[in-house]
Coordinates of C-alpha atoms in Angstrom, one line a residue:
Chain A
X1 CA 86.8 -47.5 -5.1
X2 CA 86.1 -48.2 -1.2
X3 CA 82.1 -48.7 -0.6
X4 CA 81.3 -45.4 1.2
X5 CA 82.5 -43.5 -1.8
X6 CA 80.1 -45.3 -4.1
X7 CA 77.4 -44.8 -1.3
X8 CA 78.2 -41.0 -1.2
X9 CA 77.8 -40.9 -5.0
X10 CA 74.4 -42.6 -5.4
X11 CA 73.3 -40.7 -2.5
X12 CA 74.2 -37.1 -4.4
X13 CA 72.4 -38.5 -7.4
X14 CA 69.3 -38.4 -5.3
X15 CA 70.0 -35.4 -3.8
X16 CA 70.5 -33.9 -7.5
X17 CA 67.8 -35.6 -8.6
X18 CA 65.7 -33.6 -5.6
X19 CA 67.0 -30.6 -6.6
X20 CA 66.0 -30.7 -10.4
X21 CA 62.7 -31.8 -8.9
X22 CA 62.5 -28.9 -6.9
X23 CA 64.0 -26.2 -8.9
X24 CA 61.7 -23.9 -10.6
X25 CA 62.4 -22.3 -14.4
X26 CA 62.9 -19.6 -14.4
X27 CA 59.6 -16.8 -14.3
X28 CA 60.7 -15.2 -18.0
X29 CA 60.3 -18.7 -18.9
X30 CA 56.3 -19.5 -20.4
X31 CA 54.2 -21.7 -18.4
X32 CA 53.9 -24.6 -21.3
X33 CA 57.7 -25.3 -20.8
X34 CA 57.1 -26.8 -17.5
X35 CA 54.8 -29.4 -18.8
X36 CA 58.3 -30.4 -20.6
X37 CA 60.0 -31.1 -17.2
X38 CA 60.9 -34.9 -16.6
X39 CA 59.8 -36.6 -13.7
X40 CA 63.5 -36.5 -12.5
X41 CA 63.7 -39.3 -9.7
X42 CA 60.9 -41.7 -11.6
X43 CA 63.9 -41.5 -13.9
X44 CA 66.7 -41.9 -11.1
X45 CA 64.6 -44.4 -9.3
X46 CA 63.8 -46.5 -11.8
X47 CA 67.9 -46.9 -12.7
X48 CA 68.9 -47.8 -10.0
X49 CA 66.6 -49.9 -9.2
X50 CA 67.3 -52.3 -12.4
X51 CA 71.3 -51.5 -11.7
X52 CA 71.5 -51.9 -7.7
X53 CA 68.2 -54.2 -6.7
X54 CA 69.9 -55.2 -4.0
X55 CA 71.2 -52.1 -2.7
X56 CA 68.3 -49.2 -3.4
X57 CA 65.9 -50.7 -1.0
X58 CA 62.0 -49.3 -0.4
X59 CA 62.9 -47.2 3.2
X60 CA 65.5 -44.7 1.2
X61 CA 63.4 -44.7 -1.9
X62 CA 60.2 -44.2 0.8
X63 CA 62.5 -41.5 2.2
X64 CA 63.5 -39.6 -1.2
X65 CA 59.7 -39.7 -1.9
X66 CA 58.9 -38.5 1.6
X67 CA 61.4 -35.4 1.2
X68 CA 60.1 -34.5 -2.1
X69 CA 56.4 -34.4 -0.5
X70 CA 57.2 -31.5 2.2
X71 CA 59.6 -29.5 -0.7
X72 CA 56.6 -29.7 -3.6
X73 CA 53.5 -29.6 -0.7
X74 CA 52.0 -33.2 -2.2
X75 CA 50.2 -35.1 0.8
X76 CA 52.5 -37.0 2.7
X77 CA 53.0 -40.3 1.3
X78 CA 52.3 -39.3 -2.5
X79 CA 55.8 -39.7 -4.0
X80 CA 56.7 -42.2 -1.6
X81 CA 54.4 -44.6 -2.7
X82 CA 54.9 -43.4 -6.5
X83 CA 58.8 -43.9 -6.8
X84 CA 58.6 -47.2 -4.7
X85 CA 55.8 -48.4 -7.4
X86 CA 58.6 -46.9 -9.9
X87 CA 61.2 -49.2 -8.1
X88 CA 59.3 -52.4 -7.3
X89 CA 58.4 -52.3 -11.5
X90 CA 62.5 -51.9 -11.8
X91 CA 62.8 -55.0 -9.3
X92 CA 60.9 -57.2 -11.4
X93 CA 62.0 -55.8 -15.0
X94 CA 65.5 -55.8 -14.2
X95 CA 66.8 -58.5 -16.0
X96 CA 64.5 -57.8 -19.5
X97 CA 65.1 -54.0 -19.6
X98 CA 68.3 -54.3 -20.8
X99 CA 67.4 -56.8 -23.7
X100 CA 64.9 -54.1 -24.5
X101 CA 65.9 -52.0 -28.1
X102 CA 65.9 -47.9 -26.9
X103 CA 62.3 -47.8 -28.3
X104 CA 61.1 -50.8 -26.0
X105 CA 62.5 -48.8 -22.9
X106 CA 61.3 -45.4 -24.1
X107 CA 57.7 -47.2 -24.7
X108 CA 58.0 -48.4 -20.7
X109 CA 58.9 -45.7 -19.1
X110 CA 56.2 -44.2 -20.7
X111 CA 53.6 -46.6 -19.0
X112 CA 55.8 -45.9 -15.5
X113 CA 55.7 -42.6 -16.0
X114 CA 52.2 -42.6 -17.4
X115 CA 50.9 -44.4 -13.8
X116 CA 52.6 -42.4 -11.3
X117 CA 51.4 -38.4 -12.9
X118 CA 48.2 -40.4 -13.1
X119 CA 48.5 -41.4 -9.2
X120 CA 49.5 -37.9 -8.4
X121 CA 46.9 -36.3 -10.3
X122 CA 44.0 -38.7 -8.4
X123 CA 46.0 -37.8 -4.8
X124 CA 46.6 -33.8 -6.0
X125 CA 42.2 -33.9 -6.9
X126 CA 41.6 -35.8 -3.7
X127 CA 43.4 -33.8 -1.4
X128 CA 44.5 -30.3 -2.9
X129 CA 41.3 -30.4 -5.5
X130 CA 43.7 -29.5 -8.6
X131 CA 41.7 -30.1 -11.7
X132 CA 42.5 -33.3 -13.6
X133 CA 44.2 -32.8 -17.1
X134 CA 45.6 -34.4 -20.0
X135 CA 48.6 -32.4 -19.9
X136 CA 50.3 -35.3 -17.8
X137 CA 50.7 -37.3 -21.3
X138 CA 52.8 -34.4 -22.6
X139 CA 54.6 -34.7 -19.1
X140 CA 55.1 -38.5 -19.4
X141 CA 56.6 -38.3 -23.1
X142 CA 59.0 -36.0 -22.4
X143 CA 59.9 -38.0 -19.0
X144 CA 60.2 -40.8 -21.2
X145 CA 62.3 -39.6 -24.0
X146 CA 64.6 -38.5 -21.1
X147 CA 65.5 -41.7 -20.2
X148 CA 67.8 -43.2 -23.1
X149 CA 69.7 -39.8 -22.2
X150 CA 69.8 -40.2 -18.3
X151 CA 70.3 -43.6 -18.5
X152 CA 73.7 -43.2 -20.6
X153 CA 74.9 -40.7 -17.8
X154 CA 74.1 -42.5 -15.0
X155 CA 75.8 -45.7 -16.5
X156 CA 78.3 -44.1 -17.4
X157 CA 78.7 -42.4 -13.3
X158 CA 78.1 -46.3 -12.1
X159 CA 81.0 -47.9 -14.3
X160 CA 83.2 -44.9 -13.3
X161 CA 82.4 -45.5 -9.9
X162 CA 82.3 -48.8 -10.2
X163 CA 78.8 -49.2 -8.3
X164 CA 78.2 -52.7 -7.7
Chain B
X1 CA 43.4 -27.9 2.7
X2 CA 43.7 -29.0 6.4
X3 CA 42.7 -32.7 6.3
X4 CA 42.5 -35.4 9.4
X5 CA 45.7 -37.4 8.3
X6 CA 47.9 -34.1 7.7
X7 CA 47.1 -33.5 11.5
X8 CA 48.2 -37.0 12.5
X9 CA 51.3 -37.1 10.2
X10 CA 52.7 -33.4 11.0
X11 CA 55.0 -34.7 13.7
X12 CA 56.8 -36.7 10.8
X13 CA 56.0 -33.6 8.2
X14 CA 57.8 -31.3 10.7
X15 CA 60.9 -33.8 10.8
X16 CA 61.2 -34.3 6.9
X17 CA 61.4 -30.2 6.9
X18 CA 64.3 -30.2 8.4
X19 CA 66.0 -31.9 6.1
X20 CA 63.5 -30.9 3.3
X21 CA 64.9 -26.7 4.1
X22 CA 68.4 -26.8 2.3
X23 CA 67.6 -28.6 -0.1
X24 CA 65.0 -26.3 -1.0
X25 CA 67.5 -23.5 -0.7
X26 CA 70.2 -25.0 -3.0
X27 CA 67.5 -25.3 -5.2
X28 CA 66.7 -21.9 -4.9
X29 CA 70.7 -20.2 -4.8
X30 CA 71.1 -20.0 -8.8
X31 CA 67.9 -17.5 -8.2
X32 CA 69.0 -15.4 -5.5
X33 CA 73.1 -16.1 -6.6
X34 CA 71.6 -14.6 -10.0
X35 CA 69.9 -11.4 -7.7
X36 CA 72.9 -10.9 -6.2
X37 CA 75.8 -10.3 -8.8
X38 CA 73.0 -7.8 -10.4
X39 CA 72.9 -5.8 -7.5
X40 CA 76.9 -6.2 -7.1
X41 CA 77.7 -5.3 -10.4
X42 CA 75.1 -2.4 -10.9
X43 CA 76.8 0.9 -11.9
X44 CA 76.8 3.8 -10.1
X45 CA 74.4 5.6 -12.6
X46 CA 72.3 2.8 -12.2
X47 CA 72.3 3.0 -8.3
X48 CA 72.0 6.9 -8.4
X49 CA 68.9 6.6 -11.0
X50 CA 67.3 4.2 -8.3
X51 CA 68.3 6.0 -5.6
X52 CA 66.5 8.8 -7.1
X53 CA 63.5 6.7 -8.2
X54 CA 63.5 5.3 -4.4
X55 CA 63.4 8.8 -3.2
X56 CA 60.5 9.9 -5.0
X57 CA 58.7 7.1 -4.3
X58 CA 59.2 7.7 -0.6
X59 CA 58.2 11.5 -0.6
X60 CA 54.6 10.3 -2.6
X61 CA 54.1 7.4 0.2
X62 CA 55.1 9.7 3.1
X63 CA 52.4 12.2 1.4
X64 CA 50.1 9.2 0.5
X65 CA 50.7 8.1 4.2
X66 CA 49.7 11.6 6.1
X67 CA 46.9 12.0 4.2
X68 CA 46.1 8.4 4.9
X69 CA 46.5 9.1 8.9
X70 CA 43.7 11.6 8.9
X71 CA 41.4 9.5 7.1
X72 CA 42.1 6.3 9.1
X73 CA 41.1 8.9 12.2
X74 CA 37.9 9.7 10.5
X75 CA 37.4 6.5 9.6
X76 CA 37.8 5.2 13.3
X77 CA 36.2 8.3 14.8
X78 CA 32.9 7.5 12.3
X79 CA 33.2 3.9 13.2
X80 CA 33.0 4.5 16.8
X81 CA 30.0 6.4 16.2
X82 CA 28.3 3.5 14.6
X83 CA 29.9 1.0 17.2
X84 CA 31.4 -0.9 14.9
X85 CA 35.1 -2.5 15.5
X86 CA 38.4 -1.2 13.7
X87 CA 38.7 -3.5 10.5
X88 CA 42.2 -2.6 9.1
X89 CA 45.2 -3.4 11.8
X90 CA 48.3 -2.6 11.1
X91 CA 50.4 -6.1 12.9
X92 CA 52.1 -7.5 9.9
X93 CA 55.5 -9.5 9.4
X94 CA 57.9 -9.6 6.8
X95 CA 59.1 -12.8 5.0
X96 CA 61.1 -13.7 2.1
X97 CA 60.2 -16.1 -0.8
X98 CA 62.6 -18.8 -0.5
X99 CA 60.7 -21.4 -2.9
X100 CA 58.3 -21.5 -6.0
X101 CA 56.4 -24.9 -6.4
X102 CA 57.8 -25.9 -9.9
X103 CA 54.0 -27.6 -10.5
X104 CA 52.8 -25.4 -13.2
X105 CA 49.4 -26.3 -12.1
X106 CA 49.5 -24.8 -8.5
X107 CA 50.5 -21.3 -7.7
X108 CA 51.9 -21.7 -4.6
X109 CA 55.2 -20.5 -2.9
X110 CA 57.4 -20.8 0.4
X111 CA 58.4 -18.6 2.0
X112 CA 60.8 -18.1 5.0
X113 CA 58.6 -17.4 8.4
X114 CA 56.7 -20.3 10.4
X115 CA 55.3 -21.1 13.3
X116 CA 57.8 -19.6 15.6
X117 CA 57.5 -16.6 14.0
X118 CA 53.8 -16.8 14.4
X119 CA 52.3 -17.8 11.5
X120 CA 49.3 -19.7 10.7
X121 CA 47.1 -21.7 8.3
X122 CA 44.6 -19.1 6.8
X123 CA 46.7 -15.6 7.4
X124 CA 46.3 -13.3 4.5
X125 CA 49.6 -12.5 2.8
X126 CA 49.7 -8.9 0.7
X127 CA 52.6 -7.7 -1.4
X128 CA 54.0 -4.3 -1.8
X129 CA 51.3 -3.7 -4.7
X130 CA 48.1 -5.5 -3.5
X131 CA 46.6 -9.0 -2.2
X132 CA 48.8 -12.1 -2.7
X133 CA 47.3 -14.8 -1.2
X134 CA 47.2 -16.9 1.7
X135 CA 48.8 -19.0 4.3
X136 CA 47.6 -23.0 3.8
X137 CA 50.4 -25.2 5.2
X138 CA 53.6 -24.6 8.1
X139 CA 56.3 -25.9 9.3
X140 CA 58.3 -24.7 12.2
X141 CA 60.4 -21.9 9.9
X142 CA 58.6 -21.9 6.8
X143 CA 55.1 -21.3 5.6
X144 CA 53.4 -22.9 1.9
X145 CA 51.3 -19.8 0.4
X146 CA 48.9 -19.9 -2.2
X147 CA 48.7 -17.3 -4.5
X148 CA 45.8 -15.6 -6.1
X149 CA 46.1 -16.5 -8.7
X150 CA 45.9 -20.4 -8.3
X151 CA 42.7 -21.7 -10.0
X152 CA 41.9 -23.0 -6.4
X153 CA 41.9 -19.6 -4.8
X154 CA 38.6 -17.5 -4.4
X155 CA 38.6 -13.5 -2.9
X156 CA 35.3 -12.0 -2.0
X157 CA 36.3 -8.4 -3.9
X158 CA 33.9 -5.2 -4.0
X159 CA 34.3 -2.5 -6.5
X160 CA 35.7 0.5 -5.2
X161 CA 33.5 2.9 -7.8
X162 CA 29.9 1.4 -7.1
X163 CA 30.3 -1.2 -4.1
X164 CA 29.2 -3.8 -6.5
X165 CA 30.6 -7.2 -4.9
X166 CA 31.5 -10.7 -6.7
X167 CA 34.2 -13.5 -6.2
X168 CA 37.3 -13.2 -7.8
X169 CA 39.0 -16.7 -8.8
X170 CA 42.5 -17.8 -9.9
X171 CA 43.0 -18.9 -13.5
X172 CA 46.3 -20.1 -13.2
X173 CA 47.6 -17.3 -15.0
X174 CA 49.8 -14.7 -13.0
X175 CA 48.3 -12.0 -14.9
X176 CA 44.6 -12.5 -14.4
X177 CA 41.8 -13.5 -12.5
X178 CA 37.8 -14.4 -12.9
X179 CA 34.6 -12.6 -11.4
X180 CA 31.9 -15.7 -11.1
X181 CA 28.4 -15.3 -11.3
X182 CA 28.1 -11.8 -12.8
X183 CA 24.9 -10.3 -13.9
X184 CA 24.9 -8.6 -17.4
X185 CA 23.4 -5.7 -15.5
X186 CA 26.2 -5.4 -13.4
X187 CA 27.7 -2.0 -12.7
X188 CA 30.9 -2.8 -13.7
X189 CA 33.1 -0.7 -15.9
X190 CA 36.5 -1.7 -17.8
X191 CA 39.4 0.3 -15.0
X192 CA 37.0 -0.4 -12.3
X193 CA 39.7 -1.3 -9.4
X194 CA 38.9 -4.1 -6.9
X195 CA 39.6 -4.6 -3.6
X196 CA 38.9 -7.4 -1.1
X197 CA 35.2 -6.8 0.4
X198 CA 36.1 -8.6 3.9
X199 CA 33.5 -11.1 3.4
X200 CA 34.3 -14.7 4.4
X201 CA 36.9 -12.7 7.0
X202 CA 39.7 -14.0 5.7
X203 CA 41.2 -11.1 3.9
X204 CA 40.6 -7.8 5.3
X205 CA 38.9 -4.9 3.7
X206 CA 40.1 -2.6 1.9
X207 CA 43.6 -4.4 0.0
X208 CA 44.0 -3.8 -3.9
X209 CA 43.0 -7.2 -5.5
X210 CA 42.8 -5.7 -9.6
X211 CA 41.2 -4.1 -12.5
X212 CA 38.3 -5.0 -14.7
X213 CA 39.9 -5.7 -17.8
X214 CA 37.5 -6.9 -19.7
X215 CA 33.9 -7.0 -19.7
X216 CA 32.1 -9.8 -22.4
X217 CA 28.2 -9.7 -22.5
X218 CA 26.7 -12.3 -24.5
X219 CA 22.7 -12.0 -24.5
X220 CA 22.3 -15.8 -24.5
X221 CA 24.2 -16.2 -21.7
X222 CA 22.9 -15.3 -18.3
X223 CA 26.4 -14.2 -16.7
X224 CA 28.8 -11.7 -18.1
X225 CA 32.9 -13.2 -18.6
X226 CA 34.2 -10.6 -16.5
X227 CA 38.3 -10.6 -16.2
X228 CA 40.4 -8.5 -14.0
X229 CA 44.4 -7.3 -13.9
X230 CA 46.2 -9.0 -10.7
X231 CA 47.5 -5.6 -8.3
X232 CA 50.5 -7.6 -6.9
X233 CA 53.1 -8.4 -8.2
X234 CA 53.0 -12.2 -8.2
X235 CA 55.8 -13.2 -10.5
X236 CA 58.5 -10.9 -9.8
X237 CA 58.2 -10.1 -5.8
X238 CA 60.5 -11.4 -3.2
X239 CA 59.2 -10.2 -0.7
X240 CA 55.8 -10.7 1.1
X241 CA 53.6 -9.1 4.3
X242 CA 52.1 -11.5 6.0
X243 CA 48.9 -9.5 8.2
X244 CA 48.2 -10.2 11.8
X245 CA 44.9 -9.3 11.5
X246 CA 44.0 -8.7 15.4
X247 CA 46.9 -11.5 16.3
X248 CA 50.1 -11.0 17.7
X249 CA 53.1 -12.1 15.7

């Protein structure tokens, strides 16, 4: 598989990770099932950034983050700072995660996830004046019991793919 | 919800739109893709029975409209009187809903008209059934709108019966909203309907807000829980007015 290919195909798992971030349920849906939503790209960041150190670098995770700010109306900066937080703990776990037992990894990307809604939350009350509340620990379970199942996939897309 | 750094970063805002836009709309396409094959596939009983819905709803508003006309005359004949200035105006543009923030804690949406079209931070945006909300962020072609139903949102409403006025606020719930800081001698009545008072002149005067619902007196207490319907339709709409009110689009 010739380089730009791989590019193209961690680039379009961004870009799907955006779009799950910025898809909506649908309105017959009850509110409570979007507290249920992963954080989709703490998920893809995080990834790829124990898979592909060297290649995911802070300007297109910056980027990603910058894009999701406009589409979900967070001050500019918000997410970019949160998913290269996200990737910069990846940089330095990179070579333990994988030793870690499924419980280990679902138990850290709790914390992750845990930090950045927190982060978002303090930005969101700052700037936008949404109310703090402790929904964001129903939000960061659920992100991290997504992870042993997005992590599978997205192994599964790099061997395929044969990301290096 | 205009802040010193937004200003100095809107160049690069404007920018990350661009490429910000489709992906919004591919987000969007299972929605409107969804809209679509309904209206495709609808049977011709189906499109006659709305047809003939549509009609009669045309023949009450064209009724609703005349008598509307001669009262609007009055209105303006009794206003120059009093030298005071027309308060509704008629300018408004039509946009669609082309995004819905997924953040269960904000009620906000985007929709498909921005600054070239006109728009601006603070417009008031109605829907076919009453107030929606308002206008807080643009971009070149698209506008963020905050619903009224966000717990951030406040309307300055009076009650169409008695005059009484209060502040109706967002609960985050699509179906209701808050009157703060009502007396328990209020004259307020479960039907009463609300419309926006035109204090604070953001909103204009006059625009269905909702109905008391609910009226909770609790002699300890020295406020009333008072909780009204929402008039728009909020959830289901995909299609807004935004009002020029004395601007041109």
């Amino acid at each position: 598989m010739n380089t730009p290919v791989r590019g193209i195909v961690v680039l379009l798992i961004l870009l799907i990770g955006l779009l799950l971030t910025v898809g909506h349920l649908p309105r017959v849906l009850p509110d409570w099932i979007g507290w249920l939503r992963p954080e989709w790209m703490v998920l893809i960041c995080f990834f790829w950034a124990i898979e592909l150190p060297e290649r995911i670098g802070l300007v297109s995770v910056w980027a990603c983050g910058s894009v999701m700010d406009v589409m979900v109306g967070d001050a500019i900066g918000t997410n970019g700072a949160c998913l290269a937080l996200v990737s910069f703990v990846g940089w330095k776990l990179q070579s333990r995660v994988s030793l870690y037992s499924p419980f280990q990894q679902i138990a850290l990307m709790f914390v992750i996830s845990l930090g950045v809604l927190w982060i978002k939350a303090v930005i969101d009350n700052l700037f936008n004046g949404v109310a703090f509340t402790t929904h964001i620990l129903v939000n960061a379970a659920c992100t991290s019991l997504w992870w042993i199942l997005i992590s599978r996939v997205l192994g599964r897309v790099k061997t395929r793919f044969d990301i290096r | 919800m205009e802040s010193y750094n937004e200003t100095l970063l809107d160049p690069l805002k404007q920018g990350v739109a661009i490429v910000a836009r489709p992906i919004q709309s591919i987000a969007e396409a299972p929605y409107f893709l969804t809209d679509a094959s309904i209206d495709f596939f609808s049977s011709r009983n189906n499109l006659q029975k709305e047809n003939s819905i549509l009609e009669n709803r045309i023949r009450e508003l064209s009724y609703g409209s005349q008598r509307l006309a001669a009262v609007e005359s009055e209105n303006t004949r009794l206003r120059e009187l009093l030298g005071s200035r027309k308060r509704l105006s008629g300018d408004v543009l039509v946009a669609e809903i082309v995004g819905i923030d997924p953040n269960i804690q904000r009620r906000e949406v985007v929709i498909d008209k921005g600054t070239v079209d006109g728009v601006r931070v603070r417009q008031a945006v109605i829907e076919a059934e009453g107030l929606f909300g308002q206008v807080i962020a643009t971009t070149r072609s698209s506008a963020r709108v905050l619903m009224v139903s966000d717990p951030r949102h406040a309307i300055p409403v009076e009650v169409v019966r008695s005059g009484f006025r209060s502040i109706a606020v967002g609960m985050g719930l699509s179906d209701r909203l808050y009157l703060e800081n009502v007396s328990t001698t209020a004259d307020l009545i479960i039907g009463d309907v609300l419309v926006s008072s035109g204090l604070g002149e953001r909103f204009p005067r006059g625009y269905p807000v909702g109905e008391v619902r609910s009226v909770d007196i609790d002699p300890a207490r020295n406020y009333a829980d008072v909780y009204t319907s929402i008039q728009a339709r909020l959830d289901t709409s995909r299609h807004v007015l935004i009002l020029f009110d004395g601007m041109a689009p």
